[in-house]
Structure formats: C-alpha cells, structure tokens
C-alpha positions as a Python dict, from the first residue, in 0.01 Angstrom:
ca = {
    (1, 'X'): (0, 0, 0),
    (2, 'X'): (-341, -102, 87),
    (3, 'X'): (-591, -35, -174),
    (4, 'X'): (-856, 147, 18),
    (5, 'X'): (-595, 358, 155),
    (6, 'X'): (-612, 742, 200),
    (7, 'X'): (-322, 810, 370),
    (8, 'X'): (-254, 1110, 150),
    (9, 'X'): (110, 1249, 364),
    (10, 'X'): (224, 925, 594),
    (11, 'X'): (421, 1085, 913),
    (12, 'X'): (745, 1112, 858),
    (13, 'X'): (801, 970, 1206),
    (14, 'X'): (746, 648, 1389),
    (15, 'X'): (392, 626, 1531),
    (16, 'X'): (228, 458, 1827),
    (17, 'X'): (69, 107, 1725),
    (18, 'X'): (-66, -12, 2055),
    (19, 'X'): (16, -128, 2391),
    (20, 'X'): (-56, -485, 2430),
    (21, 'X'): (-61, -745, 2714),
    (22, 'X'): (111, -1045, 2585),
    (23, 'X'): (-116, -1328, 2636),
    (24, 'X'): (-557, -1208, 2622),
    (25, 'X'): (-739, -1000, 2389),
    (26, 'X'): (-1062, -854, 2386),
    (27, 'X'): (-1157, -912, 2814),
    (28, 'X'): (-1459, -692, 2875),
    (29, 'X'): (-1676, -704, 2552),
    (30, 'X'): (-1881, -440, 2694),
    (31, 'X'): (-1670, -182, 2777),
    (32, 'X'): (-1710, 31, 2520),
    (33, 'X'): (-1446, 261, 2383),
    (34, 'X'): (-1552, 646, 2445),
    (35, 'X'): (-1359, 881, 2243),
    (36, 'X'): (-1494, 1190, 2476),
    (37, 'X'): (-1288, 1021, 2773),
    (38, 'X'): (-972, 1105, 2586),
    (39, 'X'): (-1100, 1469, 2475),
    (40, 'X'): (-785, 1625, 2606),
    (41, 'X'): (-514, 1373, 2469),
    (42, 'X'): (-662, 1432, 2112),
    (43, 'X'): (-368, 1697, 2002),
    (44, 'X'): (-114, 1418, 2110),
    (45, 'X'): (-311, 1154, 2012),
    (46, 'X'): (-336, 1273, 1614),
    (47, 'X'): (48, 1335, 1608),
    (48, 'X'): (197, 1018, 1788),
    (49, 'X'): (-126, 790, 1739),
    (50, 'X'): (-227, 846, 1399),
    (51, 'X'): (-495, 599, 1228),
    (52, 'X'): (-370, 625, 862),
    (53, 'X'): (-545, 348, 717),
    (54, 'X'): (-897, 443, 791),
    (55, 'X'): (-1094, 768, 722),
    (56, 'X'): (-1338, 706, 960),
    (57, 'X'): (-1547, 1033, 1134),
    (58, 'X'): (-1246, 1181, 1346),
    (59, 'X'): (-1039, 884, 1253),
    (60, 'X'): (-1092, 710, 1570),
    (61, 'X'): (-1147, 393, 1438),
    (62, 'X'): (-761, 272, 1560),
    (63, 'X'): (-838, 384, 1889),
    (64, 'X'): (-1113, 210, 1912),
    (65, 'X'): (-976, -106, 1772),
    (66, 'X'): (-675, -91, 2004),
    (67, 'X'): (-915, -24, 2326),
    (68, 'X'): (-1170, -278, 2279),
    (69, 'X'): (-916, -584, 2165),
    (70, 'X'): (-590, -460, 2423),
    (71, 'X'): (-697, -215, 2610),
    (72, 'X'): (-989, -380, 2813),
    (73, 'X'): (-719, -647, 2899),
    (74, 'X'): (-430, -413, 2997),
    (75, 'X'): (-719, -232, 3246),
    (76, 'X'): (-587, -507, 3514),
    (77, 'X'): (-320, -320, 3593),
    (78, 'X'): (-401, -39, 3807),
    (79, 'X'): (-221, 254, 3647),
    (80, 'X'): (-373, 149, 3299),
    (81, 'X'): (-751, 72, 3410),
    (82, 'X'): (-925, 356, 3231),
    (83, 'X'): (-936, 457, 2922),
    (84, 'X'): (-745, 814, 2975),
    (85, 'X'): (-492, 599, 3143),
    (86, 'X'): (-466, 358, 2907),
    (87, 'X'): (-401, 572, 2639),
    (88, 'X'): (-242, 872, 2809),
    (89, 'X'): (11, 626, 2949),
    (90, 'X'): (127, 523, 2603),
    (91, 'X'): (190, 793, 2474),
    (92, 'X'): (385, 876, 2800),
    (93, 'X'): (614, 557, 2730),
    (94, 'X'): (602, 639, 2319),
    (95, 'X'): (779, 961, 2453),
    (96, 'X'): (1007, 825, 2691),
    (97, 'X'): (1147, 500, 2437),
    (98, 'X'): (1222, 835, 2191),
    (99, 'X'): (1253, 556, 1886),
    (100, 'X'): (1320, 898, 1675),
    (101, 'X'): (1607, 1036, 1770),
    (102, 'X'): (1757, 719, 1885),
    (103, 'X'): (1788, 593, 1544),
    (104, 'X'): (1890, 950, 1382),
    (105, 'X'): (2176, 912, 1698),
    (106, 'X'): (2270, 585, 1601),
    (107, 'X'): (2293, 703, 1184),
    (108, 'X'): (2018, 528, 1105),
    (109, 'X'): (1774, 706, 893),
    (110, 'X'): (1578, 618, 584),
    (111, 'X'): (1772, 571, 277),
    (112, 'X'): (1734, 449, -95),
    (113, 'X'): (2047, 195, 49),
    (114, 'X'): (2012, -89, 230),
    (115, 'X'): (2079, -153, 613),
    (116, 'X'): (2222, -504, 778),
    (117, 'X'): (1965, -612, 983),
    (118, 'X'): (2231, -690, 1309),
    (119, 'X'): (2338, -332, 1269),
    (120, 'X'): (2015, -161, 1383),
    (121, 'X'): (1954, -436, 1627),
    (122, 'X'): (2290, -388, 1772),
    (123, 'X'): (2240, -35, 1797),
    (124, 'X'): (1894, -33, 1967),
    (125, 'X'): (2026, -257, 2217),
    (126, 'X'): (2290, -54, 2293),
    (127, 'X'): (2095, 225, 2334),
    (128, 'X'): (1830, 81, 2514),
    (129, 'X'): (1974, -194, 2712),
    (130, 'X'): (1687, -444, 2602),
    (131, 'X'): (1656, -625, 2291),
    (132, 'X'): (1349, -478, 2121),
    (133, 'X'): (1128, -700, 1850),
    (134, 'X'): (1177, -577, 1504),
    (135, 'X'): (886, -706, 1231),
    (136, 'X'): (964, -617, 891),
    (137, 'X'): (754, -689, 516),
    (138, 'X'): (905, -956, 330),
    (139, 'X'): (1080, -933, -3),
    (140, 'X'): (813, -854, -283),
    (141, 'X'): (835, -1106, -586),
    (142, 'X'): (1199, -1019, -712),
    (143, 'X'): (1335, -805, -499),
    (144, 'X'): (1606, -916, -245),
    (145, 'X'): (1529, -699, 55),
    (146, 'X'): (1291, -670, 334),
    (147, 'X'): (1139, -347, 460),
    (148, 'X'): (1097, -214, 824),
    (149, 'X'): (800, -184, 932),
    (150, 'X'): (754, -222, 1320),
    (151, 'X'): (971, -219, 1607),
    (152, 'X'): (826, -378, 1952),
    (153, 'X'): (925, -281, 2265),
    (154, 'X'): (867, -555, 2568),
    (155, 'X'): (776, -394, 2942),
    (156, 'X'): (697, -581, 3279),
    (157, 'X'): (407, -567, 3461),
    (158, 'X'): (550, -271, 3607),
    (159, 'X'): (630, -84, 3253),
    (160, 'X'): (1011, -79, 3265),
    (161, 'X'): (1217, -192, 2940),
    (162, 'X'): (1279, -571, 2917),
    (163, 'X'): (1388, -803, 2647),
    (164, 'X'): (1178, -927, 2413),
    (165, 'X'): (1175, -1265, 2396),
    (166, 'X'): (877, -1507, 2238),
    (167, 'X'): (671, -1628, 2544),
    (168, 'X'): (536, -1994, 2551),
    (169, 'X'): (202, -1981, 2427),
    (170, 'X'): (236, -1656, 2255),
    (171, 'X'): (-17, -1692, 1955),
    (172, 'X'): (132, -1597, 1628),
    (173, 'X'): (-163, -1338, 1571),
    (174, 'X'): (-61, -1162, 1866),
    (175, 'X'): (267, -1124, 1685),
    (176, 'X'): (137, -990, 1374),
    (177, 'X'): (-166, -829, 1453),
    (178, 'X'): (-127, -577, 1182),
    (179, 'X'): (-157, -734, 780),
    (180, 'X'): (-53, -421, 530),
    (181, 'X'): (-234, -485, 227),
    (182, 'X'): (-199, -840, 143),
    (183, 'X'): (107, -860, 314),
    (184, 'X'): (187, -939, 680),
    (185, 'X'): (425, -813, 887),
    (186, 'X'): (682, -1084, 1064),
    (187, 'X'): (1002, -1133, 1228),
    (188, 'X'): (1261, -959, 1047),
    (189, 'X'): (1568, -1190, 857),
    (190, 'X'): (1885, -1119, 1004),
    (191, 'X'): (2012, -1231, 681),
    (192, 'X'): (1827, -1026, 429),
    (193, 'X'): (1917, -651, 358),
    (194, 'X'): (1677, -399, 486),
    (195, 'X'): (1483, -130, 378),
    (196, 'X'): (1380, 161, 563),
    (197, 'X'): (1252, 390, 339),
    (198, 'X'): (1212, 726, 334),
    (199, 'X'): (910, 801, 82),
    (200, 'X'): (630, 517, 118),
    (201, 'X'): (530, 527, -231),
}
C-alpha cells in the first residue's frame, strides 16, 4: 500500500519482522551493521527475512534497520551478541514458532470472508501455549473490518515462549514500530471482523 512501494510478488507466507528487546533501542551507535558477516544466512535470509518495502542495493536496508535499532541492544545476551547470532538465531526461532502451518492446522488461511478475532487468538494459544500479540490495520473509511497484519511472539531472557503481556513502561513506538503507508499497525479489536487476505492488492 505504500506509495513508493515495489513489492512486485509479496510472499505468500508470513515473514520475519525483527527480534526485539522490550524496553532499549539503538545501544551501540557505532556498531555498524555488516552485511558480509551474514554472507552465509543470505539464502534464508531473502526467503524468511524479506525487505519488501525498499529496493535498496541487495535489499539490505531491513537488516540493517533491524541491527542497528534492536539488534545492538539484544547483543547483551550472550547467544545473540554478534551479528551472525543475532540474525541466525531468528530465523532459528522463525522456524521453530512454524506461524505457517500452525494457522493452515488450525483452518485458518486467507479468505475473501471474514475471521472473529477470539477465534485465531484462541487457536494460537492453544497451539502454542502462550498468548501471542496480534496487531492488525484498522478499518479504512467505510469498511467494517480490520486486517491482519502482524503477529508478536513474547520470549524470556532465555528465548522460550511466554505470554505477551504489555510491560510497564513499554513505549507505544516499540509497539508499532512498523507504519504501512499512512496507516499504523495496532492492537487488534476483538470486536471487529478480520481480514486476512490472501492477494494484497
């Protein structure tokens, strides 16, 4: 939807946004992102990690967006504190969460119908034991329904599944941290049908 955009096929998939610590961004200013660090995670990285927004040289832009602002914070934990572990250890916990085919097992799928919101919520939960943070776009001018457009998982310090539940003094741009167009993503209305669609147009 974003005017600039040259996102000619959009996956077909959920992608990898980030991995974030909850409370700091950007902690080492000059640590510099180095895409030749992550030379052998490229293959993965393209699939699972795509930058559609941005036709930068070798589209690393995202990467380096996501290092510099979360990643240089996240590299207090020892098992994240480079950048081939910061990044090859997302896409190692993007494989084991398996968003995909938990929501094709559960029936959800995109669809020119509407879903109830509690319905994928219950069903993530269920499958994952934690309750995961769901942002969605709100209702364009006219329309009654909200689309999907981000699902958060929460980890501890020690990256296993927890709930997600707002911290105190969480900042609201760490919630968002992602504006599509105009628009920004935010907490989805259990109230509101939902839209997961299947072509972005």
């Amino acid at each position: 939807q974003m005017s600039a955009n040259d996102c000619q096929d959009p996956p077909d998939y959920w992608t990898i946004h980030g991995l974030w610590p909850d409370k700091t961004e950007e902690c080492n200013r000059t640590w510099h992102f180095n895409v030749s660090e992550i030379k052998d995670l490229m293959p993965d990285m393209r699939h699972y990690w795509p930058d559609v927004l941005h036709s930068s040289l070798n589209r690393t832009q995202f990467w380096k967006h996501e290092w510099e602002k979360h990643g240089t914070c996240a590299a207090t934990l020892q098992v994240l504190n480079s950048q081939k572990k910061y990044f090859g250890k997302t896409l190692e916990l993007y494989q084991h969460v398996d968003l995909n085919s938990c929501l094709l097992k559960a029936g959800i799928k995109p669809s020119s119908s509407y879903y109830q919101m509690t319905a994928i919520k219950e069903a993530l939960t269920r499958f994952y034991g934690v309750t995961p943070k769901i942002q969605c776009l709100p209702p364009e001018e006219g329309e009654k329904a909200q689309t999907i457009g981000q699902i958060e998982f929460c980890f501890t310090k020690e990256l296993q599944l927890r709930n997600c539940t707002a911290l105190k003094g969480e900042s609201d741009s760490m919630q968002a941290d992602l504006k599509l167009g105009t628009e920004e993503l935010s907490v989805c209305s259990d109230t509101l049908p939902t839209y997961y669609p299947s072509q972005v147009q």
